[in-house]
Amino acid sequence: MTEVLAPARRVRRVFVGMPMRTGQLEETLLPKTLALPIFASDPLSSVAYATESALVVLLAASATAAHLVFPISIAIAVLLSIVVLSYMQTVRVYETSGGAYVVARENLGTLPSLVGAAALLTDYVLTVAVSISAGIFAVTSFAPSLANHKVGLSLACLLLIVLANLRGVRESGLLFALPTYLFVAAVGTLVIAGLVELATGRAHHAVTPNALPVGTGAITLFVLLRAFSSGSTALTGVEAIANGVNAFRRPHGRNAAATLAILGVIAITLFLGVSYLAVHLHAAPSATDSVVSQIGRAVFPAGSGASFMYYAVQGLTLIVLILAANTSFQGFPRLSALLARDRFAPRQFTNLGDRLVFSNGMLVLATVAGLLLWIYGANTNNLIHLYVIGVFTAFTLSQAGMVRYWLRVRGPRRRAKALGNGMGGAATGIVTLVVAYTKFAEGAWLVTVAIPLLVLAMLGVRRHYDRLARRLRAGAAAVVAAPAARNTTLLVVESLDESTDAAFRFAQQISEGDVRPVHVPTRSTDPGIRSRWFQRSGLPLEALDPKLGLTEALLEQVWQLPRSESDFVTVVVPELFDRESLVEQAKHPQELLLKLRLLLEPGVVVADVPVVRERREAEPKRLVARVLVSGVNAASMRAVNYASTLGVDDTRAVHFAFSAEDAKEIREEWVRYGPRIPLEVDEAPYRDIGRPLLGYLRGLTAEEGTQVLVLMPELVTRGWRRLLHNQKALYVKRLLLFEPNVVLASVPYQLLR
């Protein structure tokens, strides 16, 4: 099996890098210089489209309304400064995570916290889609021939960002730092050069090709509010620093607050500068040319020595707009992991990848964002209407939570701090209502529907995990207190070959010779199989009803046997493979169907005995049993209870610990509950039990004549609930299928209701 996995592992190493130990997590913490481009690329890059988004609304209403974009931008800048100052207070208090979910959970309650989490999750997805589509629009602004390939280019950029982030937080920071700082320098140069030209009277008016249609109506309060809500995209991404505050070097809170302050100064300066130039250089929204591109052409005209700066601004805008999606690739996985730890999201979101990042969250984010890019044709103007509601909802709940926090704690200047957060909450709350009102009919209704649906889904996930935890806790005590267990062994005999011989020897070892061989005749069955079996084994072969087929006939026999916490039925299934290949398993559909169906039967243990025809193995003389345990719960204790029926002298439980804390916790639980067999704890510092498990088993089978029975507790669920559990059972089955001198037996624990 190691040969099968080796090519995939090598490919993963090329793209993702060498795995890191759990203990190296401290080494991945970020200095402010790297944290800024990682967490703040979204709000920094929004200067490329926030002004344009407001202009689209104003000019669609009236051709004379463009000048209003600057006062609107000032109002947005004031709002941004309030939010930044509010979050600076938040991250100093919540140094593990200062995002809306955690703050609302601890101060406002479960439902508000889930609303905040759902709002942020939708916003993170939309940030990826909008940022990448805006970046590709920057490309098509100076290369119109690529306009028909927007979706393909967007998906390619998305793939590159995913690969960069899977390599780790620090590595992605090193990759993104230089382009982000160059973008700030380039746009800063553009703003300064444009202001100088305006001051000296040498400024050129911007040329707007393929301008969007303009209106002839009046500017109403509703239009101004719509323009304000569209331009408020400049605030997206600020929350990411609060969600990822524990990724900063210590002291987490102080470094995160300093980074927020730097972000606020840069973002406000560039945003106001671009808005001022857009008004005075008469740039206007275009179907083919962005406002920043028009300003760049006016300030750095083609044919002059300065035209290089135009291409630099456009190129860096492209890069940073695409890299702005990286803000979501830091925020979404961290928030998903927090929700999963609180049992509001599938537990797979807590899994750390090879590079100590929450890779499952990244892959889910990329998948959903990719679907949005495909559905909306990577069109920024279509996607922008879905934007902002989520982030302002989260802002409001976070700041309201902080007000509640300051009111219930004692400390210096708590009233002033409560006032600061209160101003932030009031401002963002008003903006939330404005955005929802002005953009509802333009597509924002999708977000207002998605947030409640996400909340309901999270409550459903929590309900499932709570029921599971109660059942496993209660069941553990019942299993430990159960009387001595008994086991009945059925051996499936389909043909007389080396796999059947190996399965028979194994069945005798675990049942003290009390084996019941059963056979379901088929058209291809050897007519003399029963007599020849008796000559080989000395045991009669019981023929079952051939009309029922293998699976149903076996089930009928299983149903006739007693099964409880103290009564087990072991079905031993021999399988003969021509070579070590997973494709070979597909050639045994009957056996695969039988094993899957038997997992649904309480008290039935399925032991798979595979034999590879080309591999000759010595007949085992000694059997040892190892129970894989992830914790002290009903599923693990049932497997331990079953192990006691086998009469194997060398029987132990084995746990693979991802960290020292994990190892300590399970040792204490094992002593507290007092199961009947000793526990061994081995290290799995890379959070993958595959290689440690193989190393451990090969250490046992290295002794000549030793066969290892691996007993694996397996939670069995139906329907959508399967998605809420790690599929480690399937992984272990695949890993050990062709491992020499190893037999894997699944001990199911039913969760079918």
PDB file of N, CA, C and O in Angstrom, residues 452-512:
ATOM      1  N   PRO A 452     -29.884  33.230   7.590  1.00  0.00           N
ATOM      2  CA  PRO A 452     -30.740  32.400   8.459  1.00  0.00           C
ATOM      3  C   PRO A 452     -30.620  30.903   8.167  1.00  0.00           C
ATOM      4  O   PRO A 452     -30.657  30.081   9.094  1.00  0.00           O
ATOM      5  N   LEU A 453     -30.466  30.545   6.890  1.00  0.00           N
ATOM      6  CA  LEU A 453     -30.317  29.124   6.561  1.00  0.00           C
ATOM      7  C   LEU A 453     -29.037  28.552   7.166  1.00  0.00           C
ATOM      8  O   LEU A 453     -29.020  27.418   7.673  1.00  0.00           O
ATOM      9  N   LEU A 454     -27.962  29.332   7.119  1.00  0.00           N
ATOM     10  CA  LEU A 454     -26.711  28.884   7.732  1.00  0.00           C
ATOM     11  C   LEU A 454     -26.866  28.729   9.239  1.00  0.00           C
ATOM     12  O   LEU A 454     -26.348  27.774   9.835  1.00  0.00           O
ATOM     13  N   VAL A 455     -27.571  29.663   9.860  1.00  0.00           N
ATOM     14  CA  VAL A 455     -27.790  29.575  11.312  1.00  0.00           C
ATOM     15  C   VAL A 455     -28.559  28.306  11.651  1.00  0.00           C
ATOM     16  O   VAL A 455     -28.207  27.573  12.588  1.00  0.00           O
ATOM     17  N   LEU A 456     -29.610  28.012  10.890  1.00  0.00           N
ATOM     18  CA  LEU A 456     -30.388  26.790  11.134  1.00  0.00           C
ATOM     19  C   LEU A 456     -29.528  25.548  10.940  1.00  0.00           C
ATOM     20  O   LEU A 456     -29.627  24.577  11.708  1.00  0.00           O
ATOM     21  N   ALA A 457     -28.681  25.568   9.907  1.00  0.00           N
ATOM     22  CA  ALA A 457     -27.800  24.426   9.668  1.00  0.00           C
ATOM     23  C   ALA A 457     -26.829  24.236  10.828  1.00  0.00           C
ATOM     24  O   ALA A 457     -26.589  23.100  11.275  1.00  0.00           O
ATOM     25  N   MET A 458     -26.274  25.326  11.352  1.00  0.00           N
ATOM     26  CA  MET A 458     -25.331  25.225  12.467  1.00  0.00           C
ATOM     27  C   MET A 458     -26.015  24.700  13.728  1.00  0.00           C
ATOM     28  O   MET A 458     -25.431  23.902  14.475  1.00  0.00           O
ATOM     29  N   LEU A 459     -27.246  25.132  13.959  1.00  0.00           N
ATOM     30  CA  LEU A 459     -27.986  24.609  15.112  1.00  0.00           C
ATOM     31  C   LEU A 459     -28.269  23.113  14.944  1.00  0.00           C
ATOM     32  O   LEU A 459     -28.216  22.345  15.914  1.00  0.00           O
ATOM     33  N   GLY A 460     -28.557  22.684  13.704  1.00  0.00           N
ATOM     34  CA  GLY A 460     -28.772  21.268  13.449  1.00  0.00           C
ATOM     35  C   GLY A 460     -27.521  20.448  13.683  1.00  0.00           C
ATOM     36  O   GLY A 460     -27.577  19.344  14.251  1.00  0.00           O
ATOM     37  N   VAL A 461     -26.370  20.977  13.257  1.00  0.00           N
ATOM     38  CA  VAL A 461     -25.102  20.283  13.487  1.00  0.00           C
ATOM     39  C   VAL A 461     -24.828  20.165  14.977  1.00  0.00           C
ATOM     40  O   VAL A 461     -24.424  19.101  15.473  1.00  0.00           O
ATOM     41  N   ARG A 462     -25.052  21.243  15.724  1.00  0.00           N
ATOM     42  CA  ARG A 462     -24.821  21.220  17.173  1.00  0.00           C
ATOM     43  C   ARG A 462     -25.736  20.193  17.847  1.00  0.00           C
ATOM     44  O   ARG A 462     -25.300  19.461  18.745  1.00  0.00           O
ATOM     45  N   ARG A 463     -26.982  20.127  17.418  1.00  0.00           N
ATOM     46  CA  ARG A 463     -27.912  19.174  18.004  1.00  0.00           C
ATOM     47  C   ARG A 463     -27.429  17.735  17.778  1.00  0.00           C
ATOM     48  O   ARG A 463     -27.483  16.899  18.686  1.00  0.00           O
ATOM     49  N   HIS A 464     -26.937  17.461  16.572  1.00  0.00           N
ATOM     50  CA  HIS A 464     -26.426  16.112  16.291  1.00  0.00           C
ATOM     51  C   HIS A 464     -25.228  15.773  17.170  1.00  0.00           C
ATOM     52  O   HIS A 464     -25.168  14.702  17.777  1.00  0.00           O
ATOM     53  N   TYR A 465     -24.269  16.700  17.260  1.00  0.00           N
ATOM     54  CA  TYR A 465     -23.067  16.428  18.050  1.00  0.00           C
ATOM     55  C   TYR A 465     -23.383  16.311  19.542  1.00  0.00           C
ATOM     56  O   TYR A 465     -22.767  15.504  20.250  1.00  0.00           O
ATOM     57  N   ASP A 466     -24.335  17.113  20.019  1.00  0.00           N
ATOM     58  CA  ASP A 466     -24.713  17.018  21.435  1.00  0.00           C
ATOM     59  C   ASP A 466     -25.334  15.662  21.742  1.00  0.00           C
ATOM     60  O   ASP A 466     -25.020  15.030  22.756  1.00  0.00           O
ATOM     61  N   ARG A 467     -26.237  15.208  20.868  1.00  0.00           N
ATOM     62  CA  ARG A 467     -26.840  13.887  21.067  1.00  0.00           C
ATOM     63  C   ARG A 467     -25.789  12.788  20.995  1.00  0.00           C
ATOM     64  O   ARG A 467     -25.815  11.840  21.783  1.00  0.00           O
ATOM     65  N   LEU A 468     -24.871  12.917  20.053  1.00  0.00           N
ATOM     66  CA  LEU A 468     -23.808  11.924  19.921  1.00  0.00           C
ATOM     67  C   LEU A 468     -22.943  11.888  21.173  1.00  0.00           C
ATOM     68  O   LEU A 468     -22.621  10.803  21.691  1.00  0.00           O
ATOM     69  N   ALA A 469     -22.561  13.061  21.691  1.00  0.00           N
ATOM     70  CA  ALA A 469     -21.702  13.108  22.878  1.00  0.00           C
ATOM     71  C   ALA A 469     -22.401  12.487  24.083  1.00  0.00           C
ATOM     72  O   ALA A 469     -21.791  11.723  24.842  1.00  0.00           O
ATOM     73  N   ARG A 470     -23.703  12.808  24.267  1.00  0.00           N
ATOM     74  CA  ARG A 470     -24.438  12.218  25.389  1.00  0.00           C
ATOM     75  C   ARG A 470     -24.523  10.707  25.256  1.00  0.00           C
ATOM     76  O   ARG A 470     -24.343   9.967  26.230  1.00  0.00           O
ATOM     77  N   ARG A 471     -24.767  10.263  24.046  1.00  0.00           N
ATOM     78  CA  ARG A 471     -24.901   8.824  23.835  1.00  0.00           C
ATOM     79  C   ARG A 471     -23.585   8.096  24.054  1.00  0.00           C
ATOM     80  O   ARG A 471     -23.549   7.021  24.665  1.00  0.00           O
ATOM     81  N   LEU A 472     -22.498   8.678  23.574  1.00  0.00           N
ATOM     82  CA  LEU A 472     -21.197   8.016  23.744  1.00  0.00           C
ATOM     83  C   LEU A 472     -20.764   8.009  25.205  1.00  0.00           C
ATOM     84  O   LEU A 472     -20.163   7.045  25.678  1.00  0.00           O
ATOM     85  N   ARG A 473     -21.068   9.111  25.936  1.00  0.00           N
ATOM     86  CA  ARG A 473     -20.721   9.138  27.361  1.00  0.00           C
ATOM     87  C   ARG A 473     -21.527   8.108  28.140  1.00  0.00           C
ATOM     88  O   ARG A 473     -20.990   7.345  28.943  1.00  0.00           O
ATOM     89  N   ALA A 474     -22.840   8.115  27.908  1.00  0.00           N
ATOM     90  CA  ALA A 474     -23.690   7.177  28.633  1.00  0.00           C
ATOM     91  C   ALA A 474     -23.377   5.741  28.242  1.00  0.00           C
ATOM     92  O   ALA A 474     -23.330   4.836  29.090  1.00  0.00           O
ATOM     93  N   GLY A 475     -23.141   5.513  26.952  1.00  0.00           N
ATOM     94  CA  GLY A 475     -22.851   4.168  26.487  1.00  0.00           C
ATOM     95  C   GLY A 475     -21.549   3.630  26.998  1.00  0.00           C
ATOM     96  O   GLY A 475     -21.398   2.418  27.213  1.00  0.00           O
ATOM     97  N   ALA A 476     -20.552   4.509  27.243  1.00  0.00           N
ATOM     98  CA  ALA A 476     -19.248   4.054  27.738  1.00  0.00           C
ATOM     99  C   ALA A 476     -19.400   3.373  29.087  1.00  0.00           C
ATOM    100  O   ALA A 476     -18.840   2.295  29.329  1.00  0.00           O
ATOM    101  N   ALA A 477     -20.163   3.987  29.977  1.00  0.00           N
ATOM    102  CA  ALA A 477     -20.364   3.388  31.298  1.00  0.00           C
ATOM    103  C   ALA A 477     -21.100   2.065  31.190  1.00  0.00           C
ATOM    104  O   ALA A 477     -20.781   1.093  31.892  1.00  0.00           O
ATOM    105  N   ALA A 478     -22.087   2.006  30.288  1.00  0.00           N
ATOM    106  CA  ALA A 478     -22.858   0.769  30.131  1.00  0.00           C
ATOM    107  C   ALA A 478     -21.992  -0.358  29.602  1.00  0.00           C
ATOM    108  O   ALA A 478     -22.089  -1.505  30.055  1.00  0.00           O
ATOM    109  N   VAL A 479     -21.121  -0.049  28.644  1.00  0.00           N
ATOM    110  CA  VAL A 479     -20.268  -1.090  28.060  1.00  0.00           C
ATOM    111  C   VAL A 479     -19.260  -1.588  29.080  1.00  0.00           C
ATOM    112  O   VAL A 479     -19.016  -2.791  29.209  1.00  0.00           O
ATOM    113  N   VAL A 480     -18.641  -0.665  29.826  1.00  0.00           N
ATOM    114  CA  VAL A 480     -17.641  -1.066  30.824  1.00  0.00           C
ATOM    115  C   VAL A 480     -18.279  -1.941  31.898  1.00  0.00           C
ATOM    116  O   VAL A 480     -17.670  -2.906  32.388  1.00  0.00           O
ATOM    117  N   ALA A 481     -19.534  -1.625  32.267  1.00  0.00           N
ATOM    118  CA  ALA A 481     -20.202  -2.380  33.334  1.00  0.00           C
ATOM    119  C   ALA A 481     -20.869  -3.658  32.846  1.00  0.00           C
ATOM    120  O   ALA A 481     -21.394  -4.432  33.645  1.00  0.00           O
ATOM    121  N   ALA A 482     -20.861  -3.899  31.534  1.00  0.00           N
ATOM    122  CA  ALA A 482     -21.538  -5.075  30.981  1.00  0.00           C
ATOM    123  C   ALA A 482     -20.839  -6.355  31.438  1.00  0.00           C
ATOM    124  O   ALA A 482     -19.637  -6.371  31.707  1.00  0.00           O
ATOM    125  N   PRO A 483     -21.584  -7.471  31.528  1.00  0.00           N
ATOM    126  CA  PRO A 483     -20.966  -8.750  31.906  1.00  0.00           C
ATOM    127  C   PRO A 483     -20.005  -9.238  30.828  1.00  0.00           C
ATOM    128  O   PRO A 483     -19.929  -8.671  29.739  1.00  0.00           O
ATOM    129  N   ALA A 484     -19.276 -10.298  31.147  1.00  0.00           N
ATOM    130  CA  ALA A 484     -18.288 -10.843  30.217  1.00  0.00           C
ATOM    131  C   ALA A 484     -18.936 -11.132  28.869  1.00  0.00           C
ATOM    132  O   ALA A 484     -20.010 -11.747  28.792  1.00  0.00           O
ATOM    133  N   ALA A 485     -18.275 -10.677  27.803  1.00  0.00           N
ATOM    134  CA  ALA A 485     -18.855 -10.785  26.474  1.00  0.00           C
ATOM    135  C   ALA A 485     -18.606 -12.158  25.873  1.00  0.00           C
ATOM    136  O   ALA A 485     -17.690 -12.879  26.254  1.00  0.00           O
ATOM    137  N   ARG A 486     -19.474 -12.515  24.895  1.00  0.00           N
ATOM    138  CA  ARG A 486     -19.348 -13.773  24.174  1.00  0.00           C
ATOM    139  C   ARG A 486     -19.352 -13.475  22.683  1.00  0.00           C
ATOM    140  O   ARG A 486     -19.889 -12.460  22.237  1.00  0.00           O
ATOM    141  N   ASN A 487     -18.776 -14.411  21.910  1.00  0.00           N
ATOM    142  CA  ASN A 487     -18.612 -14.179  20.489  1.00  0.00           C
ATOM    143  C   ASN A 487     -18.934 -15.447  19.709  1.00  0.00           C
ATOM    144  O   ASN A 487     -18.524 -16.543  20.092  1.00  0.00           O
ATOM    145  N   THR A 488     -19.679 -15.294  18.614  1.00  0.00           N
ATOM    146  CA  THR A 488     -19.945 -16.382  17.682  1.00  0.00           C
ATOM    147  C   THR A 488     -19.281 -16.032  16.356  1.00  0.00           C
ATOM    148  O   THR A 488     -19.452 -14.911  15.856  1.00  0.00           O
ATOM    149  N   THR A 489     -18.526 -16.989  15.788  1.00  0.00           N
ATOM    150  CA  THR A 489     -17.756 -16.707  14.583  1.00  0.00           C
ATOM    151  C   THR A 489     -18.343 -17.445  13.390  1.00  0.00           C
ATOM    152  O   THR A 489     -18.493 -18.673  13.415  1.00  0.00           O
ATOM    153  N   LEU A 490     -18.679 -16.686  12.340  1.00  0.00           N
ATOM    154  CA  LEU A 490     -19.117 -17.247  11.065  1.00  0.00           C
ATOM    155  C   LEU A 490     -18.015 -17.037  10.037  1.00  0.00           C
ATOM    156  O   LEU A 490     -17.490 -15.923   9.909  1.00  0.00           O
ATOM    157  N   LEU A 491     -17.675 -18.070   9.308  1.00  0.00           N
ATOM    158  CA  LEU A 491     -16.660 -17.985   8.257  1.00  0.00           C
ATOM    159  C   LEU A 491     -17.348 -18.133   6.909  1.00  0.00           C
ATOM    160  O   LEU A 491     -18.012 -19.142   6.648  1.00  0.00           O
ATOM    161  N   VAL A 492     -17.194 -17.139   6.055  1.00  0.00           N
ATOM    162  CA  VAL A 492     -17.778 -17.176   4.716  1.00  0.00           C
ATOM    163  C   VAL A 492     -16.851 -17.980   3.810  1.00  0.00           C
ATOM    164  O   VAL A 492     -15.683 -17.624   3.625  1.00  0.00           O
ATOM    165  N   VAL A 493     -17.351 -19.075   3.227  1.00  0.00           N
ATOM    166  CA  VAL A 493     -16.563 -19.922   2.327  1.00  0.00           C
ATOM    167  C   VAL A 493     -17.215 -19.867   0.949  1.00  0.00           C
ATOM    168  O   VAL A 493     -18.324 -20.373   0.758  1.00  0.00           O
ATOM    169  N   GLU A 494     -16.547 -19.231   0.013  1.00  0.00           N
ATOM    170  CA  GLU A 494     -17.048 -19.164  -1.357  1.00  0.00           C
ATOM    171  C   GLU A 494     -16.299 -20.114  -2.276  1.00  0.00           C
ATOM    172  O   GLU A 494     -16.845 -20.619  -3.252  1.00  0.00           O
ATOM    173  N   SER A 495     -15.020 -20.320  -2.006  1.00  0.00           N
ATOM    174  CA  SER A 495     -14.203 -21.232  -2.794  1.00  0.00           C
ATOM    175  C   SER A 495     -13.070 -21.720  -1.898  1.00  0.00           C
ATOM    176  O   SER A 495     -12.821 -21.168  -0.819  1.00  0.00           O
ATOM    177  N   LEU A 496     -12.397 -22.740  -2.358  1.00  0.00           N
ATOM    178  CA  LEU A 496     -11.284 -23.295  -1.592  1.00  0.00           C
ATOM    179  C   LEU A 496      -9.982 -22.790  -2.195  1.00  0.00           C
ATOM    180  O   LEU A 496      -9.525 -23.279  -3.237  1.00  0.00           O
ATOM    181  N   ASP A 497      -9.409 -21.788  -1.569  1.00  0.00           N
ATOM    182  CA  ASP A 497      -8.155 -21.215  -2.044  1.00  0.00           C
ATOM    183  C   ASP A 497      -7.358 -20.739  -0.838  1.00  0.00           C
ATOM    184  O   ASP A 497      -7.757 -20.939   0.319  1.00  0.00           O
ATOM    185  N   GLU A 498      -6.220 -20.097  -1.112  1.00  0.00           N
ATOM    186  CA  GLU A 498      -5.337 -19.714  -0.024  1.00  0.00           C
ATOM    187  C   GLU A 498      -5.948 -18.660   0.895  1.00  0.00           C
ATOM    188  O   GLU A 498      -5.640 -18.597   2.090  1.00  0.00           O
ATOM    189  N   SER A 499      -6.842 -17.794   0.356  1.00  0.00           N
ATOM    190  CA  SER A 499      -7.474 -16.798   1.221  1.00  0.00           C
ATOM    191  C   SER A 499      -8.438 -17.462   2.206  1.00  0.00           C
ATOM    192  O   SER A 499      -8.529 -17.066   3.371  1.00  0.00           O
ATOM    193  N   THR A 500      -9.157 -18.483   1.746  1.00  0.00           N
ATOM    194  CA  THR A 500     -10.062 -19.209   2.644  1.00  0.00           C
ATOM    195  C   THR A 500      -9.280 -19.951   3.723  1.00  0.00           C
ATOM    196  O   THR A 500      -9.689 -19.980   4.894  1.00  0.00           O
ATOM    197  N   ASP A 501      -8.138 -20.529   3.342  1.00  0.00           N
ATOM    198  CA  ASP A 501      -7.295 -21.203   4.333  1.00  0.00           C
ATOM    199  C   ASP A 501      -6.809 -20.215   5.393  1.00  0.00           C
ATOM    200  O   ASP A 501      -6.836 -20.503   6.595  1.00  0.00           O
ATOM    201  N   ALA A 502      -6.346 -19.022   4.934  1.00  0.00           N
ATOM    202  CA  ALA A 502      -5.856 -18.019   5.880  1.00  0.00           C
ATOM    203  C   ALA A 502      -6.977 -17.529   6.783  1.00  0.00           C
ATOM    204  O   ALA A 502      -6.790 -17.330   7.989  1.00  0.00           O
ATOM    205  N   ALA A 503      -8.171 -17.345   6.210  1.00  0.00           N
ATOM    206  CA  ALA A 503      -9.312 -16.890   7.004  1.00  0.00           C
ATOM    207  C   ALA A 503      -9.724 -17.948   8.023  1.00  0.00           C
ATOM    208  O   ALA A 503     -10.098 -17.618   9.158  1.00  0.00           O
ATOM    209  N   PHE A 504      -9.649 -19.224   7.634  1.00  0.00           N
ATOM    210  CA  PHE A 504     -10.005 -20.308   8.555  1.00  0.00           C
ATOM    211  C   PHE A 504      -9.039 -20.360   9.737  1.00  0.00           C
ATOM    212  O   PHE A 504      -9.455 -20.494  10.899  1.00  0.00           O
ATOM    213  N   ARG A 505      -7.741 -20.235   9.450  1.00  0.00           N
ATOM    214  CA  ARG A 505      -6.749 -20.237  10.540  1.00  0.00           C
ATOM    215  C   ARG A 505      -7.007 -19.070  11.493  1.00  0.00           C
ATOM    216  O   ARG A 505      -6.948 -19.218  12.719  1.00  0.00           O
ATOM    217  N   PHE A 506      -7.289 -17.902  10.917  1.00  0.00           N
ATOM    218  CA  PHE A 506      -7.553 -16.726  11.746  1.00  0.00           C
ATOM    219  C   PHE A 506      -8.818 -16.935  12.580  1.00  0.00           C
ATOM    220  O   PHE A 506      -8.844 -16.625  13.783  1.00  0.00           O
ATOM    221  N   ALA A 507      -9.885 -17.446  11.958  1.00  0.00           N
ATOM    222  CA  ALA A 507     -11.146 -17.664  12.673  1.00  0.00           C
ATOM    223  C   ALA A 507     -10.962 -18.628  13.837  1.00  0.00           C
ATOM    224  O   ALA A 507     -11.558 -18.444  14.910  1.00  0.00           O
ATOM    225  N   GLN A 508     -10.148 -19.658  13.649  1.00  0.00           N
ATOM    226  CA  GLN A 508      -9.893 -20.602  14.740  1.00  0.00           C
ATOM    227  C   GLN A 508      -9.182 -19.918  15.914  1.00  0.00           C
ATOM    228  O   GLN A 508      -9.461 -20.209  17.074  1.00  0.00           O
ATOM    229  N   GLN A 509      -8.266 -19.017  15.607  1.00  0.00           N
ATOM    230  CA  GLN A 509      -7.508 -18.341  16.665  1.00  0.00           C
ATOM    231  C   GLN A 509      -8.390 -17.441  17.523  1.00  0.00           C
ATOM    232  O   GLN A 509      -8.174 -17.307  18.720  1.00  0.00           O
ATOM    233  N   ILE A 510      -9.378 -16.795  16.915  1.00  0.00           N
ATOM    234  CA  ILE A 510     -10.189 -15.837  17.678  1.00  0.00           C
ATOM    235  C   ILE A 510     -11.430 -16.485  18.287  1.00  0.00           C
ATOM    236  O   ILE A 510     -12.181 -15.815  19.000  1.00  0.00           O
ATOM    237  N   SER A 511     -11.677 -17.748  17.992  1.00  0.00           N
ATOM    238  CA  SER A 511     -12.892 -18.388  18.501  1.00  0.00           C
ATOM    239  C   SER A 511     -12.607 -19.667  19.258  1.00  0.00           C
ATOM    240  O   SER A 511     -13.541 -20.412  19.560  1.00  0.00           O
ATOM    241  N   GLU A 512     -11.315 -19.903  19.553  1.00  0.00           N
ATOM    242  CA  GLU A 512     -10.908 -21.115  20.259  1.00  0.00           C
ATOM    243  C   GLU A 512     -11.434 -22.366  19.555  1.00  0.00           C
ATOM    244  O   GLU A 512     -11.880 -23.323  20.177  1.00  0.00           O
TER     245      GLU A 512
END
